[in-house]
Coordinates of C-alpha atoms in Angstrom, one line a residue:
M1055 CA 126.2 59.1 115.8
S1056 CA 129.0 61.6 117.3
K1057 CA 128.5 63.8 114.2
Y1058 CA 124.6 64.5 114.2
Y1059 CA 124.8 65.2 117.5
F1060 CA 127.1 67.8 117.2
L1061 CA 125.7 69.8 113.8
L1062 CA 122.0 69.1 116.2
I1063 CA 123.5 70.7 119.0
C1064 CA 125.8 73.1 117.6
V1065 CA 124.6 74.0 114.0
L1066 CA 120.8 73.9 113.6
P1067 CA 120.4 76.8 116.9
L1068 CA 122.6 79.2 115.1
L1069 CA 120.2 78.2 111.4
T1070 CA 117.4 78.6 113.7
V1071 CA 118.9 82.8 114.7
S1072 CA 120.5 83.8 111.6
V1073 CA 117.0 83.5 110.7
L1074 CA 114.4 84.5 113.0
A1075 CA 116.9 87.9 113.0
Q1076 CA 116.7 88.1 109.0
D1077 CA 113.2 88.4 109.3
D1078 CA 113.7 90.9 112.4
A1079 CA 114.8 92.8 109.6
T1080 CA 112.5 92.7 107.4
K1081 CA 110.5 94.6 109.3
P1082 CA 110.4 98.2 110.0
P1083 CA 111.1 99.7 113.5
A1084 CA 108.1 100.5 115.2
K1085 CA 109.7 103.4 116.5
E1086 CA 110.6 104.0 113.1
A1087 CA 107.6 104.0 111.5
K1088 CA 106.2 106.3 114.2
Q1089 CA 109.1 108.6 113.6
D1090 CA 107.6 108.3 109.5
L1091 CA 104.1 108.9 110.5
R1092 CA 104.7 112.0 112.4
K1093 CA 107.6 113.4 109.9
S1094 CA 105.1 112.9 107.5
M1095 CA 102.3 115.6 109.4
L1096 CA 104.6 118.7 109.3
G1097 CA 103.5 121.1 107.8
A1098 CA 100.2 123.0 106.5
W1099 CA 96.8 121.5 105.9
V1100 CA 93.2 122.5 104.2
L1101 CA 89.8 120.4 105.0
L1102 CA 88.4 119.1 101.8
G1103 CA 85.4 117.1 103.9
K1104 CA 84.7 113.1 105.0
P1105 CA 87.5 111.1 103.2
G1106 CA 86.9 110.2 99.8
A1107 CA 86.6 114.6 98.9
T1108 CA 86.7 115.5 95.4
E1109 CA 85.6 119.1 95.7
E1110 CA 88.7 121.6 95.6
P1111 CA 88.7 123.5 99.2
A1112 CA 86.4 126.6 98.8
K1113 CA 87.8 130.3 99.9
G1114 CA 88.6 130.4 103.3
A1115 CA 88.5 126.7 104.8
R1116 CA 89.8 125.5 107.6
M1117 CA 93.9 124.5 107.6
K1118 CA 95.2 122.4 110.4
F1119 CA 99.0 122.7 111.4
W1120 CA 101.2 120.1 113.2
G1121 CA 104.8 120.2 115.0
L1122 CA 106.5 117.5 116.1
G1123 CA 103.9 117.4 119.4
H1124 CA 102.0 120.5 118.9
W1125 CA 99.4 121.2 116.3
T1126 CA 95.9 124.5 116.1
I1127 CA 92.7 124.5 113.0
T1128 CA 91.9 127.4 112.3
Q1129 CA 89.3 128.7 110.0
A1130 CA 88.7 132.8 108.8
D1131 CA 85.5 134.0 107.7
P1132 CA 86.4 134.2 103.3
D1133 CA 84.3 137.7 103.5
T1134 CA 85.7 140.0 106.2
G1135 CA 88.4 138.1 107.7
V1136 CA 87.7 137.3 110.5
V1137 CA 89.0 134.3 112.1
I1138 CA 85.3 131.7 113.5
V1139 CA 87.7 129.1 114.5
H1140 CA 90.8 128.6 116.3
H1141 CA 91.9 126.0 118.7
G1142 CA 94.8 123.5 119.0
G1143 CA 97.1 121.6 122.0
T1144 CA 99.4 118.5 122.1
Y1145 CA 98.7 114.9 120.4
T1146 CA 100.7 112.1 120.5
L1147 CA 100.8 109.1 118.6
D1148 CA 101.0 105.7 119.1
G1149 CA 101.3 103.5 115.5
D1150 CA 98.1 105.0 113.8
K1151 CA 96.1 105.9 117.0
Y1152 CA 96.7 109.3 117.6
V1153 CA 95.0 111.5 120.4
E1154 CA 94.5 115.7 120.1
T1155 CA 94.7 117.5 123.3
I1156 CA 92.7 120.4 123.0
T1157 CA 94.5 123.3 125.3
F1158 CA 93.4 126.1 124.2
A1159 CA 90.5 128.3 121.9
N1160 CA 88.6 131.4 120.4
K1161 CA 85.2 131.6 122.2
N1162 CA 83.5 129.4 119.5
T1163 CA 85.4 126.5 120.1
K1164 CA 85.8 127.4 123.8
D1165 CA 83.6 124.7 124.9
Y1166 CA 87.2 121.6 123.2
I1167 CA 89.1 123.0 126.1
G1168 CA 90.5 120.3 128.0
K1169 CA 89.2 117.2 125.8
S1170 CA 90.7 115.0 124.2
L1171 CA 89.9 113.4 120.6
Q1172 CA 90.8 110.1 119.4
F1173 CA 91.5 108.6 116.0
K1174 CA 93.2 106.3 113.5
I1175 CA 95.1 108.5 111.0
E1176 CA 97.1 108.1 107.9
V1177 CA 98.7 109.5 105.2
E1178 CA 99.7 108.9 101.8
G1179 CA 101.2 111.2 100.5
D1180 CA 99.3 114.9 100.4
T1181 CA 96.4 113.4 101.8
Y1182 CA 96.0 113.5 105.8
R1183 CA 92.6 110.8 106.5
Q1184 CA 91.8 110.7 110.5
Y1185 CA 88.9 108.2 111.2
G1186 CA 86.3 109.2 114.9
D1187 CA 87.2 106.9 117.9
G1188 CA 84.7 107.9 119.2
N1189 CA 84.1 112.0 118.0
P1190 CA 82.4 112.9 114.9
F1191 CA 85.6 114.0 112.8
T1192 CA 86.6 111.4 110.5
E1193 CA 87.8 113.7 107.6
E1194 CA 90.3 114.7 104.6
W1195 CA 93.2 116.4 104.5
R1196 CA 95.5 118.0 101.2
R1197 CA 98.7 119.8 102.2
L1198 CA 99.5 122.6 101.4
K1199 CA 101.9 123.4 98.4
K1200 CA 103.4 126.9 98.2

């Protein structure tokens, strides 16, 4: 009986801890997953349209640029080169929940200054998709290449 008591008291808890540790080892840490998504966003992107868009972006298409905590959007008139849309600011990322706050803008988008927009986002290779949460900006973007 003491042999079974020893197994029950000493060995079973060790096996349980070992199984739980292995389960945790297979899940990527949340912070690492967050960093991977943030890193995959870095750089320059061009607006394609709504998710699933298949057209090539037109000359003068809107571009978006991400840094580690800042972003900006700009678009120029393709005929004149005059900037018609330009604004940006800061963003936060919590898993796939993305919130951007507009801190500066040109006169065409100045009404957005001080507003925060929420999205669910995903990046697959060179495609970025954002789904507006309480806003109409559900969009698909493609990474700009050299």
